[in-house]
PDB file of C-alpha atoms in Angstrom:
ATOM      1  CA  MET A   1     -16.595  -6.024  -4.533  1.00 90.00           C
ATOM      2  CA  GLU A   2     -19.314  -6.193  -1.900  1.00 84.00           C
ATOM      3  CA  TRP A   3     -17.722  -8.050   0.975  1.00 90.00           C
ATOM      4  CA  ARG A   4     -18.436  -6.267   4.253  1.00 85.00           C
ATOM      5  CA  GLY A   5     -20.674  -8.111   6.673  1.00 84.00           C
ATOM      6  CA  ARG A   6     -20.433 -11.409   4.824  1.00 87.00           C
ATOM      7  CA  ARG A   7     -19.262 -14.865   5.914  1.00 92.00           C
ATOM      8  CA  GLU A   8     -15.554 -15.140   6.692  1.00 95.00           C
ATOM      9  CA  SER A   9     -13.618 -18.363   6.307  1.00 96.00           C
ATOM     10  CA  ASN A  10     -12.248 -20.004   9.448  1.00 95.00           C
ATOM     11  CA  ASN A  11      -9.448 -21.655   7.453  1.00 97.00           C
ATOM     12  CA  ILE A  12      -6.908 -18.940   8.143  1.00 96.00           C
ATOM     13  CA  GLU A  13      -3.693 -19.471  10.070  1.00 96.00           C
ATOM     14  CA  ASP A  14      -2.077 -16.274  11.303  1.00 95.00           C
ATOM     15  CA  ARG A  15       1.691 -16.577  11.716  1.00 94.00           C
ATOM     16  CA  ARG A  16       2.405 -12.872  11.643  1.00 92.00           C
ATOM     17  CA  GLY A  17       4.756 -11.919  14.414  1.00 82.00           C
ATOM     18  CA  SER A  18       5.844 -15.533  14.882  1.00 65.00           C
ATOM     19  CA  GLY A  19       9.330 -14.877  13.530  1.00 52.00           C
ATOM     20  CA  GLY A  20       8.793 -16.982  10.417  1.00 48.00           C
ATOM     21  CA  GLY A  21       9.902 -20.298  11.901  1.00 43.00           C
ATOM     22  CA  PHE A  22      13.226 -20.667  10.100  1.00 38.00           C
ATOM     23  CA  GLY A  23      16.670 -19.232   9.784  1.00 34.00           C
ATOM     24  CA  GLY A  24      19.006 -18.508  12.650  1.00 30.00           C
ATOM     25  CA  GLY A  25      16.640 -16.246  14.499  1.00 29.00           C
ATOM     26  CA  GLY A  26      16.852 -12.476  14.340  1.00 27.00           C
ATOM     27  CA  GLY A  27      15.155 -10.078  12.018  1.00 24.00           C
ATOM     28  CA  GLY A  28      16.184 -10.505   8.417  1.00 23.00           C
ATOM     29  CA  MET A  29      15.641  -7.683   5.971  1.00 21.00           C
ATOM     30  CA  ARG A  30      12.557  -7.369   3.844  1.00 26.00           C
ATOM     31  CA  ILE A  31      13.377  -6.228   0.301  1.00 24.00           C
ATOM     32  CA  PRO A  32      10.523  -4.393  -1.422  1.00 31.00           C
ATOM     33  CA  ILE A  33       9.770  -4.674  -5.125  1.00 29.00           C
ATOM     34  CA  ARG A  34      10.887  -1.416  -6.708  1.00 29.00           C
ATOM     35  CA  ALA A  35       9.685   0.162  -9.895  1.00 29.00           C
ATOM     36  CA  GLY A  36      12.370   1.118 -12.385  1.00 32.00           C
ATOM     37  CA  GLY A  37      15.841   2.350 -11.511  1.00 36.00           C
ATOM     38  CA  GLY A  38      17.650  -0.912 -12.220  1.00 36.00           C
ATOM     39  CA  GLY A  39      19.421  -2.773  -9.411  1.00 36.00           C
ATOM     40  CA  ILE A  40      16.562  -5.202  -8.855  1.00 39.00           C
ATOM     41  CA  GLY A  41      18.088  -8.216  -7.131  1.00 40.00           C
ATOM     42  CA  LEU A  42      17.617 -11.847  -8.054  1.00 40.00           C
ATOM     43  CA  LEU A  43      15.113 -12.473  -5.285  1.00 42.00           C
ATOM     44  CA  ILE A  44      12.980  -9.578  -6.447  1.00 41.00           C
ATOM     45  CA  ILE A  45      12.990 -10.733 -10.064  1.00 41.00           C
ATOM     46  CA  LEU A  46      12.088 -14.243  -8.945  1.00 44.00           C
ATOM     47  CA  GLY A  47       9.480 -12.878  -6.589  1.00 49.00           C
ATOM     48  CA  ILE A  48       7.775 -11.104  -9.465  1.00 44.00           C
ATOM     49  CA  LEU A  49       8.188 -13.864 -12.056  1.00 43.00           C
ATOM     50  CA  TRP A  50       6.983 -16.603  -9.741  1.00 47.00           C
ATOM     51  CA  ILE A  51       3.801 -14.903  -8.534  1.00 45.00           C
ATOM     52  CA  GLY A  52       1.184 -17.591  -8.159  1.00 45.00           C
ATOM     53  CA  PHE A  53       3.634 -20.516  -8.702  1.00 40.00           C
ATOM     54  CA  GLY A  54       2.144 -23.813  -7.587  1.00 44.00           C
ATOM     55  CA  ILE A  55       5.344 -25.242  -6.119  1.00 40.00           C
ATOM     56  CA  ASN A  56       7.830 -23.598  -3.770  1.00 42.00           C
ATOM     57  CA  PRO A  57       9.418 -20.899  -5.951  1.00 44.00           C
ATOM     58  CA  LEU A  58      12.761 -20.999  -4.124  1.00 40.00           C
ATOM     59  CA  SER A  59      13.442 -24.446  -5.566  1.00 40.00           C
ATOM     60  CA  VAL A  60      14.279 -22.635  -8.784  1.00 37.00           C
ATOM     61  CA  ILE A  61      17.438 -21.177  -7.276  1.00 32.00           C
ATOM     62  CA  GLY A  62      18.289 -24.163  -5.115  1.00 33.00           C
ATOM     63  CA  MET A  63      17.234 -22.619  -1.811  1.00 32.00           C
ATOM     64  CA  ASP A  64      14.571 -25.231  -1.039  1.00 37.00           C
ATOM     65  CA  ASP A  65      16.059 -27.933   1.172  1.00 33.00           C
ATOM     66  CA  GLY A  66      12.841 -29.935   0.977  1.00 34.00           C
ATOM     67  CA  THR A  67      12.535 -30.235   4.729  1.00 32.00           C
ATOM     68  CA  GLN A  68       9.754 -29.210   7.055  1.00 34.00           C
ATOM     69  CA  GLN A  69      11.131 -26.829   9.642  1.00 33.00           C
ATOM     70  CA  THR A  70       9.881 -26.764  13.196  1.00 29.00           C
ATOM     71  CA  GLN A  71       7.253 -24.087  13.285  1.00 32.00           C
ATOM     72  CA  THR A  72       6.509 -21.644  16.017  1.00 30.00           C
ATOM     73  CA  GLN A  73       3.116 -21.724  17.614  1.00 31.00           C
ATOM     74  CA  THR A  74       0.379 -20.424  15.350  1.00 32.00           C
ATOM     75  CA  ALA A  75      -3.163 -19.287  15.970  1.00 34.00           C
ATOM     76  CA  ASN A  76      -6.243 -20.179  13.975  1.00 36.00           C
ATOM     77  CA  ARG A  77      -8.081 -16.994  13.300  1.00 36.00           C
ATOM     78  CA  GLY A  78     -11.810 -16.948  12.978  1.00 33.00           C
ATOM     79  CA  PRO A  79     -14.274 -14.087  12.876  1.00 31.00           C
ATOM     80  CA  GLY A  80     -14.254 -12.251  16.169  1.00 32.00           C
ATOM     81  CA  VAL A  81     -11.578 -14.494  17.660  1.00 29.00           C
ATOM     82  CA  GLY A  82      -8.142 -13.493  18.900  1.00 35.00           C
ATOM     83  CA  GLY A  83      -8.018  -9.728  19.072  1.00 32.00           C
ATOM     84  CA  THR A  84      -8.818  -7.131  16.460  1.00 37.00           C
ATOM     85  CA  ALA A  85      -8.270  -7.549  12.731  1.00 47.00           C
ATOM     86  CA  ASP A  86      -8.023  -4.755  10.210  1.00 74.00           C
ATOM     87  CA  GLU A  87     -10.240  -4.584   7.143  1.00 88.00           C
ATOM     88  CA  THR A  88      -7.708  -6.357   4.950  1.00 89.00           C
ATOM     89  CA  ASP A  89      -7.838  -9.404   7.216  1.00 93.00           C
ATOM     90  CA  ASN A  90     -11.635  -9.431   7.020  1.00 93.00           C
ATOM     91  CA  PHE A  91     -11.542  -8.977   3.253  1.00 95.00           C
ATOM     92  CA  VAL A  92      -9.145 -11.898   2.789  1.00 96.00           C
ATOM     93  CA  ALA A  93     -11.327 -14.110   4.993  1.00 96.00           C
ATOM     94  CA  VAL A  94     -14.431 -13.230   2.965  1.00 96.00           C
ATOM     95  CA  VAL A  95     -12.717 -13.904  -0.374  1.00 97.00           C
ATOM     96  CA  LEU A  96     -11.430 -17.257   0.878  1.00 98.00           C
ATOM     97  CA  GLY A  97     -14.941 -18.038   2.099  1.00 97.00           C
ATOM     98  CA  ASP A  98     -16.292 -17.242  -1.361  1.00 97.00           C
ATOM     99  CA  THR A  99     -13.837 -19.647  -2.970  1.00 98.00           C
ATOM    100  CA  GLU A 100     -14.943 -22.313  -0.495  1.00 98.00           C
ATOM    101  CA  ASP A 101     -18.591 -21.805  -1.456  1.00 97.00           C
ATOM    102  CA  VAL A 102     -17.803 -21.927  -5.174  1.00 97.00           C
ATOM    103  CA  TRP A 103     -15.601 -25.000  -5.143  1.00 98.00           C
ATOM    104  CA  ASN A 104     -17.631 -26.935  -2.548  1.00 98.00           C
ATOM    105  CA  ARG A 105     -20.636 -26.539  -4.830  1.00 97.00           C
ATOM    106  CA  ARG A 106     -18.788 -27.399  -8.021  1.00 97.00           C
ATOM    107  CA  PHE A 107     -17.074 -30.460  -6.567  1.00 98.00           C
ATOM    108  CA  ALA A 108     -20.427 -31.620  -5.193  1.00 98.00           C
ATOM    109  CA  ASP A 109     -21.855 -31.296  -8.717  1.00 96.00           C
ATOM    110  CA  MET A 110     -19.057 -33.620  -9.875  1.00 95.00           C
ATOM    111  CA  GLY A 111     -19.904 -36.105  -7.131  1.00 96.00           C
ATOM    112  CA  ARG A 112     -16.741 -35.294  -5.223  1.00 97.00           C
ATOM    113  CA  GLN A 113     -15.857 -33.670  -1.912  1.00 97.00           C
ATOM    114  CA  TYR A 114     -13.797 -30.505  -1.837  1.00 98.00           C
ATOM    115  CA  ARG A 115     -11.132 -30.226   0.852  1.00 97.00           C
ATOM    116  CA  GLU A 116     -10.870 -26.590   1.837  1.00 98.00           C
ATOM    117  CA  PRO A 117      -7.281 -25.275   1.913  1.00 98.00           C
ATOM    118  CA  THR A 118      -5.796 -23.179   4.702  1.00 97.00           C
ATOM    119  CA  LEU A 119      -4.505 -19.691   4.005  1.00 97.00           C
ATOM    120  CA  VAL A 120      -1.403 -18.794   6.016  1.00 97.00           C
ATOM    121  CA  LEU A 121      -0.754 -15.109   6.681  1.00 96.00           C
ATOM    122  CA  PHE A 122       2.879 -14.304   7.406  1.00 94.00           C
ATOM    123  CA  ASN A 123       5.355 -11.451   7.591  1.00 93.00           C
ATOM    124  CA  ASP A 124       8.752 -11.471   5.906  1.00 91.00           C
ATOM    125  CA  ARG A 125       9.405 -15.220   5.849  1.00 93.00           C
ATOM    126  CA  VAL A 126       7.697 -18.535   6.420  1.00 94.00           C
ATOM    127  CA  ALA A 127       8.319 -22.278   6.600  1.00 94.00           C
ATOM    128  CA  SER A 128       6.065 -24.555   4.563  1.00 95.00           C
ATOM    129  CA  ALA A 129       6.005 -28.242   3.710  1.00 96.00           C
ATOM    130  CA  CYS A 130       7.547 -27.207   0.369  1.00 94.00           C
ATOM    131  CA  GLY A 131      10.479 -25.500   2.064  1.00 93.00           C
ATOM    132  CA  ASN A 132      11.293 -22.000   3.190  1.00 93.00           C
ATOM    133  CA  ALA A 133      10.157 -18.803   1.494  1.00 91.00           C
ATOM    134  CA  SER A 134      10.423 -15.067   1.997  1.00 90.00           C
ATOM    135  CA  SER A 135       7.976 -12.329   1.140  1.00 89.00           C
ATOM    136  CA  ALA A 136      10.008 -11.656  -2.006  1.00 86.00           C
ATOM    137  CA  SER A 137       8.768 -14.983  -3.367  1.00 83.00           C
ATOM    138  CA  GLY A 138       5.242 -13.628  -3.635  1.00 89.00           C
ATOM    139  CA  PRO A 139       2.076 -15.547  -2.755  1.00 94.00           C
ATOM    140  CA  PHE A 140       2.329 -19.290  -3.351  1.00 95.00           C
ATOM    141  CA  TYR A 141       0.521 -22.577  -2.870  1.00 96.00           C
ATOM    142  CA  CYS A 142       2.193 -25.648  -1.372  1.00 96.00           C
ATOM    143  CA  PRO A 143       0.564 -28.935  -2.449  1.00 96.00           C
ATOM    144  CA  ASN A 144       2.430 -30.872   0.242  1.00 96.00           C
ATOM    145  CA  ASP A 145       0.451 -29.247   3.051  1.00 97.00           C
ATOM    146  CA  GLN A 146      -2.461 -27.889   0.950  1.00 97.00           C
ATOM    147  CA  LYS A 147      -1.909 -24.356   2.213  1.00 97.00           C
ATOM    148  CA  LEU A 148      -1.803 -20.948   0.556  1.00 97.00           C
ATOM    149  CA  TYR A 149       0.862 -18.525   1.794  1.00 97.00           C
ATOM    150  CA  LEU A 150       0.427 -14.761   1.660  1.00 96.00           C
ATOM    151  CA  ASP A 151       2.202 -11.735   3.064  1.00 94.00           C
ATOM    152  CA  LEU A 152      -0.414  -8.987   2.895  1.00 92.00           C
ATOM    153  CA  GLY A 153       2.336  -6.509   2.054  1.00 91.00           C
ATOM    154  CA  PHE A 154       2.176  -7.984  -1.437  1.00 91.00           C
ATOM    155  CA  PHE A 155      -1.118  -6.178  -1.980  1.00 91.00           C
ATOM    156  CA  ARG A 156       0.601  -2.826  -1.452  1.00 90.00           C
ATOM    157  CA  GLN A 157       3.301  -3.843  -3.916  1.00 88.00           C
ATOM    158  CA  LEU A 158       0.681  -4.992  -6.390  1.00 89.00           C
ATOM    159  CA  ASP A 159      -0.871  -1.537  -6.241  1.00 90.00           C
ATOM    160  CA  SER A 160       2.083   0.823  -5.930  1.00 88.00           C
ATOM    161  CA  ASP A 161       4.773  -1.052  -7.877  1.00 87.00           C
ATOM    162  CA  LEU A 162       2.856  -3.009 -10.488  1.00 88.00           C
ATOM    163  CA  GLY A 163      -0.059  -0.653 -11.070  1.00 87.00           C
ATOM    164  CA  ALA A 164      -2.740  -3.243 -10.303  1.00 91.00           C
ATOM    165  CA  SER A 165      -5.061  -1.511  -7.857  1.00 90.00           C
ATOM    166  CA  GLY A 166      -8.463  -2.413  -6.469  1.00 91.00           C
ATOM    167  CA  ASP A 167      -9.882  -4.988  -4.095  1.00 92.00           C
ATOM    168  CA  PHE A 168     -10.802  -7.363  -6.909  1.00 93.00           C
ATOM    169  CA  ALA A 169      -7.202  -7.374  -8.126  1.00 94.00           C
ATOM    170  CA  GLN A 170      -6.298  -8.624  -4.652  1.00 95.00           C
ATOM    171  CA  ALA A 171      -9.129 -11.138  -4.702  1.00 96.00           C
ATOM    172  CA  TYR A 172      -7.838 -12.460  -8.048  1.00 96.00           C
ATOM    173  CA  VAL A 173      -4.463 -13.238  -6.431  1.00 96.00           C
ATOM    174  CA  ILE A 174      -6.147 -15.360  -3.755  1.00 97.00           C
ATOM    175  CA  ALA A 175      -8.469 -17.049  -6.243  1.00 97.00           C
ATOM    176  CA  HIS A 176      -5.491 -17.922  -8.466  1.00 97.00           C
ATOM    177  CA  GLU A 177      -3.707 -19.679  -5.592  1.00 97.00           C
ATOM    178  CA  VAL A 178      -6.932 -21.516  -4.745  1.00 98.00           C
ATOM    179  CA  GLY A 179      -6.966 -22.526  -8.418  1.00 98.00           C
ATOM    180  CA  HIS A 180      -3.716 -24.381  -7.772  1.00 98.00           C
ATOM    181  CA  HIS A 181      -5.406 -26.170  -4.882  1.00 98.00           C
ATOM    182  CA  VAL A 182      -8.185 -27.245  -7.242  1.00 98.00           C
ATOM    183  CA  GLN A 183      -5.482 -28.584  -9.568  1.00 98.00           C
ATOM    184  CA  ASN A 184      -3.977 -30.471  -6.658  1.00 98.00           C
ATOM    185  CA  MET A 185      -7.370 -31.946  -5.776  1.00 97.00           C
ATOM    186  CA  THR A 186      -7.899 -33.127  -9.353  1.00 97.00           C
ATOM    187  CA  GLY A 187      -4.396 -34.625  -9.658  1.00 96.00           C
ATOM    188  CA  ILE A 188      -3.144 -32.148 -12.246  1.00 96.00           C
ATOM    189  CA  LEU A 189      -0.315 -30.772 -10.119  1.00 96.00           C
ATOM    190  CA  GLN A 190       1.109 -34.215  -9.392  1.00 95.00           C
ATOM    191  CA  ARG A 191       0.973 -35.275 -13.042  1.00 96.00           C
ATOM    192  CA  THR A 192       2.549 -32.096 -14.340  1.00 96.00           C
ATOM    193  CA  THR A 193       5.251 -32.149 -11.671  1.00 94.00           C
ATOM    194  CA  GLU A 194       6.189 -35.669 -12.716  1.00 95.00           C
ATOM    195  CA  MET A 195       6.190 -34.598 -16.359  1.00 94.00           C
ATOM    196  CA  ARG A 196       8.460 -31.623 -15.704  1.00 94.00           C
ATOM    197  CA  GLN A 197      11.019 -33.762 -13.910  1.00 94.00           C
ATOM    198  CA  ARG A 198      11.618 -35.706 -17.143  1.00 95.00           C
ATOM    199  CA  MET A 199      11.898 -32.661 -19.386  1.00 96.00           C
ATOM    200  CA  SER A 200      14.437 -30.068 -20.380  1.00 96.00           C
ATOM    201  CA  GLU A 201      14.189 -26.702 -18.690  1.00 96.00           C
ATOM    202  CA  THR A 202      12.522 -25.123 -21.705  1.00 96.00           C
ATOM    203  CA  GLU A 203       9.963 -27.924 -21.973  1.00 96.00           C
ATOM    204  CA  ALA A 204       9.292 -27.842 -18.225  1.00 97.00           C
ATOM    205  CA  ASN A 205       8.740 -24.089 -18.388  1.00 96.00           C
ATOM    206  CA  ALA A 206       6.179 -24.586 -21.138  1.00 96.00           C
ATOM    207  CA  VAL A 207       4.257 -27.028 -18.941  1.00 97.00           C
ATOM    208  CA  SER A 208       4.410 -24.569 -16.038  1.00 97.00           C
ATOM    209  CA  VAL A 209       2.824 -21.930 -18.257  1.00 97.00           C
ATOM    210  CA  ARG A 210      -0.115 -24.233 -18.952  1.00 97.00           C
ATOM    211  CA  VAL A 211      -0.485 -24.964 -15.225  1.00 98.00           C
ATOM    212  CA  GLU A 212      -0.544 -21.263 -14.380  1.00 97.00           C
ATOM    213  CA  LEU A 213      -2.990 -20.357 -17.140  1.00 98.00           C
ATOM    214  CA  GLN A 214      -5.390 -23.023 -15.942  1.00 98.00           C
ATOM    215  CA  ALA A 215      -5.193 -21.565 -12.417  1.00 98.00           C
ATOM    216  CA  ASP A 216      -6.056 -18.193 -13.986  1.00 98.00           C
ATOM    217  CA  CYS A 217      -9.042 -19.795 -15.703  1.00 98.00           C
ATOM    218  CA  TYR A 218     -10.173 -21.350 -12.418  1.00 98.00           C
ATOM    219  CA  ALA A 219      -9.882 -17.894 -10.821  1.00 98.00           C
ATOM    220  CA  GLY A 220     -12.177 -16.734 -13.607  1.00 97.00           C
ATOM    221  CA  ILE A 221     -14.644 -19.505 -12.706  1.00 98.00           C
ATOM    222  CA  TRP A 222     -14.713 -18.126  -9.164  1.00 97.00           C
ATOM    223  CA  ALA A 223     -15.277 -14.610 -10.510  1.00 97.00           C
ATOM    224  CA  HIS A 224     -18.140 -15.904 -12.681  1.00 97.00           C
ATOM    225  CA  ASP A 225     -19.909 -17.533  -9.742  1.00 97.00           C
ATOM    226  CA  THR A 226     -19.283 -14.527  -7.482  1.00 95.00           C
ATOM    227  CA  GLN A 227     -20.814 -12.267 -10.103  1.00 94.00           C
ATOM    228  CA  GLN A 228     -23.798 -14.590 -10.427  1.00 92.00           C
ATOM    229  CA  ALA A 229     -24.253 -14.356  -6.642  1.00 91.00           C
ATOM    230  CA  GLY A 230     -24.494 -10.577  -6.978  1.00 90.00           C
ATOM    231  CA  PHE A 231     -21.358  -9.597  -5.070  1.00 93.00           C
ATOM    232  CA  LEU A 232     -19.423  -7.887  -7.869  1.00 90.00           C
ATOM    233  CA  GLU A 233     -19.513  -4.162  -8.439  1.00 91.00           C
ATOM    234  CA  GLN A 234     -18.934  -2.205 -11.610  1.00 89.00           C
ATOM    235  CA  GLY A 235     -15.273  -2.291 -12.594  1.00 90.00           C
ATOM    236  CA  ASP A 236     -14.360  -5.376 -10.545  1.00 91.00           C
ATOM    237  CA  LEU A 237     -13.689  -7.668 -13.504  1.00 91.00           C
ATOM    238  CA  GLU A 238     -11.621  -4.930 -15.127  1.00 93.00           C
ATOM    239  CA  GLU A 239      -9.459  -4.755 -11.988  1.00 94.00           C
ATOM    240  CA  ALA A 240      -8.756  -8.479 -12.177  1.00 93.00           C
ATOM    241  CA  LEU A 241      -8.016  -8.331 -15.901  1.00 93.00           C
ATOM    242  CA  ASN A 242      -5.648  -5.422 -15.330  1.00 92.00           C
ATOM    243  CA  ALA A 243      -3.845  -7.384 -12.615  1.00 93.00           C
ATOM    244  CA  ALA A 244      -3.536 -10.401 -14.922  1.00 94.00           C
ATOM    245  CA  SER A 245      -2.023  -8.201 -17.619  1.00 93.00           C
ATOM    246  CA  LYS A 246       0.484  -6.612 -15.233  1.00 93.00           C
ATOM    247  CA  ILE A 247       1.931  -9.970 -14.096  1.00 92.00           C
ATOM    248  CA  GLY A 248       2.450 -11.578 -17.503  1.00 94.00           C
ATOM    249  CA  ASP A 249       5.972 -12.913 -18.028  1.00 94.00           C
ATOM    250  CA  ASP A 250       6.632 -10.680 -21.014  1.00 95.00           C
ATOM    251  CA  THR A 251       5.533  -7.549 -19.175  1.00 94.00           C
ATOM    252  CA  LEU A 252       7.528  -8.387 -16.054  1.00 92.00           C
ATOM    253  CA  GLN A 253      10.675  -9.338 -17.954  1.00 94.00           C
ATOM    254  CA  ARG A 254      10.524  -6.179 -20.030  1.00 93.00           C
ATOM    255  CA  ARG A 255      10.098  -4.203 -16.824  1.00 90.00           C
ATOM    256  CA  SER A 256      12.882  -5.875 -14.848  1.00 89.00           C
ATOM    257  CA  GLN A 257      15.510  -6.603 -17.492  1.00 91.00           C
ATOM    258  CA  GLY A 258      14.481  -4.712 -20.602  1.00 93.00           C
ATOM    259  CA  THR A 259      14.288  -7.820 -22.787  1.00 92.00           C
ATOM    260  CA  VAL A 260      11.880 -10.716 -23.208  1.00 95.00           C
ATOM    261  CA  VAL A 261      13.006 -14.367 -23.230  1.00 95.00           C
ATOM    262  CA  PRO A 262      10.011 -16.557 -24.181  1.00 93.00           C
ATOM    263  CA  ASP A 263      11.780 -19.859 -23.378  1.00 94.00           C
ATOM    264  CA  SER A 264      12.030 -18.740 -19.758  1.00 95.00           C
ATOM    265  CA  PHE A 265       8.316 -17.984 -19.389  1.00 95.00           C
ATOM    266  CA  THR A 266       6.683 -19.876 -16.520  1.00 95.00           C
ATOM    267  CA  HIS A 267       3.303 -18.144 -16.231  1.00 96.00           C
ATOM    268  CA  GLY A 268       2.365 -16.967 -19.696  1.00 97.00           C
ATOM    269  CA  THR A 269       2.212 -13.634 -21.447  1.00 97.00           C
ATOM    270  CA  SER A 270      -0.026 -10.815 -20.301  1.00 97.00           C
ATOM    271  CA  ALA A 271      -2.370 -11.524 -23.218  1.00 97.00           C
ATOM    272  CA  GLN A 272      -2.571 -15.210 -22.309  1.00 97.00           C
ATOM    273  CA  ARG A 273      -3.270 -14.548 -18.632  1.00 97.00           C
ATOM    274  CA  VAL A 274      -6.015 -12.093 -19.513  1.00 97.00           C
ATOM    275  CA  GLU A 275      -7.493 -14.497 -22.068  1.00 97.00           C
ATOM    276  CA  TRP A 276      -7.676 -17.495 -19.746  1.00 98.00           C
ATOM    277  CA  PHE A 277      -9.069 -15.549 -16.797  1.00 97.00           C
ATOM    278  CA  LYS A 278     -11.648 -14.045 -19.116  1.00 97.00           C
ATOM    279  CA  ARG A 279     -12.502 -17.488 -20.511  1.00 97.00           C
ATOM    280  CA  GLY A 280     -13.353 -18.799 -17.058  1.00 97.00           C
ATOM    281  CA  ALA A 281     -15.209 -15.645 -16.029  1.00 97.00           C
ATOM    282  CA  THR A 282     -17.278 -15.591 -19.210  1.00 97.00           C
ATOM    283  CA  SER A 283     -18.130 -19.277 -19.557  1.00 97.00           C
ATOM    284  CA  GLY A 284     -18.289 -20.445 -15.954  1.00 97.00           C
ATOM    285  CA  ASP A 285     -17.400 -23.862 -17.400  1.00 97.00           C
ATOM    286  CA  MET A 286     -14.465 -25.846 -16.044  1.00 96.00           C
ATOM    287  CA  ASN A 287     -14.301 -27.734 -19.324  1.00 95.00           C
ATOM    288  CA  GLN A 288     -13.246 -24.467 -20.949  1.00 96.00           C
ATOM    289  CA  CYS A 289     -10.151 -24.400 -18.715  1.00 97.00           C
ATOM    290  CA  ASP A 290      -8.272 -27.221 -20.459  1.00 97.00           C
ATOM    291  CA  THR A 291      -4.927 -25.581 -21.141  1.00 97.00           C
ATOM    292  CA  PHE A 292      -3.157 -28.869 -21.805  1.00 95.00           C
ATOM    293  CA  ASN A 293      -4.616 -29.624 -25.216  1.00 93.00           C
ATOM    294  CA  GLY A 294      -4.126 -27.381 -28.194  1.00 89.00           C
ATOM    295  CA  ARG A 295      -2.672 -23.914 -28.425  1.00 90.00           C
ATOM    296  CA  ILE A 296      -2.727 -21.445 -25.569  1.00 91.00           C
TER     297      ILE A 296
END
């Protein structure tokens, strides 16, 4: 992906080194995602399975107290402001800026105004309006504060542990979370959350799958527009498709527990994630991202 020297988003909040803003103080241990070998703890399994989840993933295991913790002071990072930033920081800011350009234009075409989300960079743990989360939870979007949360260490895990390498694989992760913000803007997240609260666990999981696949399709829409703008390089789309295949529920469950339990799927199979990302990237049509009617 051609990203160097391009516009960087200002909507980035850097909380790295702030201590995370919750817990009893002190360090806390970061648990990496490991490949193979068994012994993968519950947080790690959840962290993998809930990649890209639109609501606080810790609510699944009852760790979300639903309260907004007092946060330590944060700094808004813009290009050239507040010290030096490594290339990954610049890359993330460019990708977020690209999503802003895409969705500002598309919402304007619909006669609506797009509210740009904030991306929060953190280390180890973070407090959000959806509750507390650790790096093991993976990247997530909180609709209550309209912010995306990302520990950049996840990119290393995506590459070394899950076999999804390349800058466009990383860009896909960000674009997927922005896809959840688009769903929030259009009211889909609120409606599906209300639906899930009235359903059995199996039925609620099935709705979650449709939510996640639509976010994948919206990430594909972003990829389509970015390609049309001339910023994609050969092999970029393949990197995103590979990443989508590596984080399918069936693939992750087989990897972590050796068996596949379809009723517990919350994001969709590898084939489904690839298909819906590809649908958005190929068509560039939001109408093709309706995952709530018909088979998926």
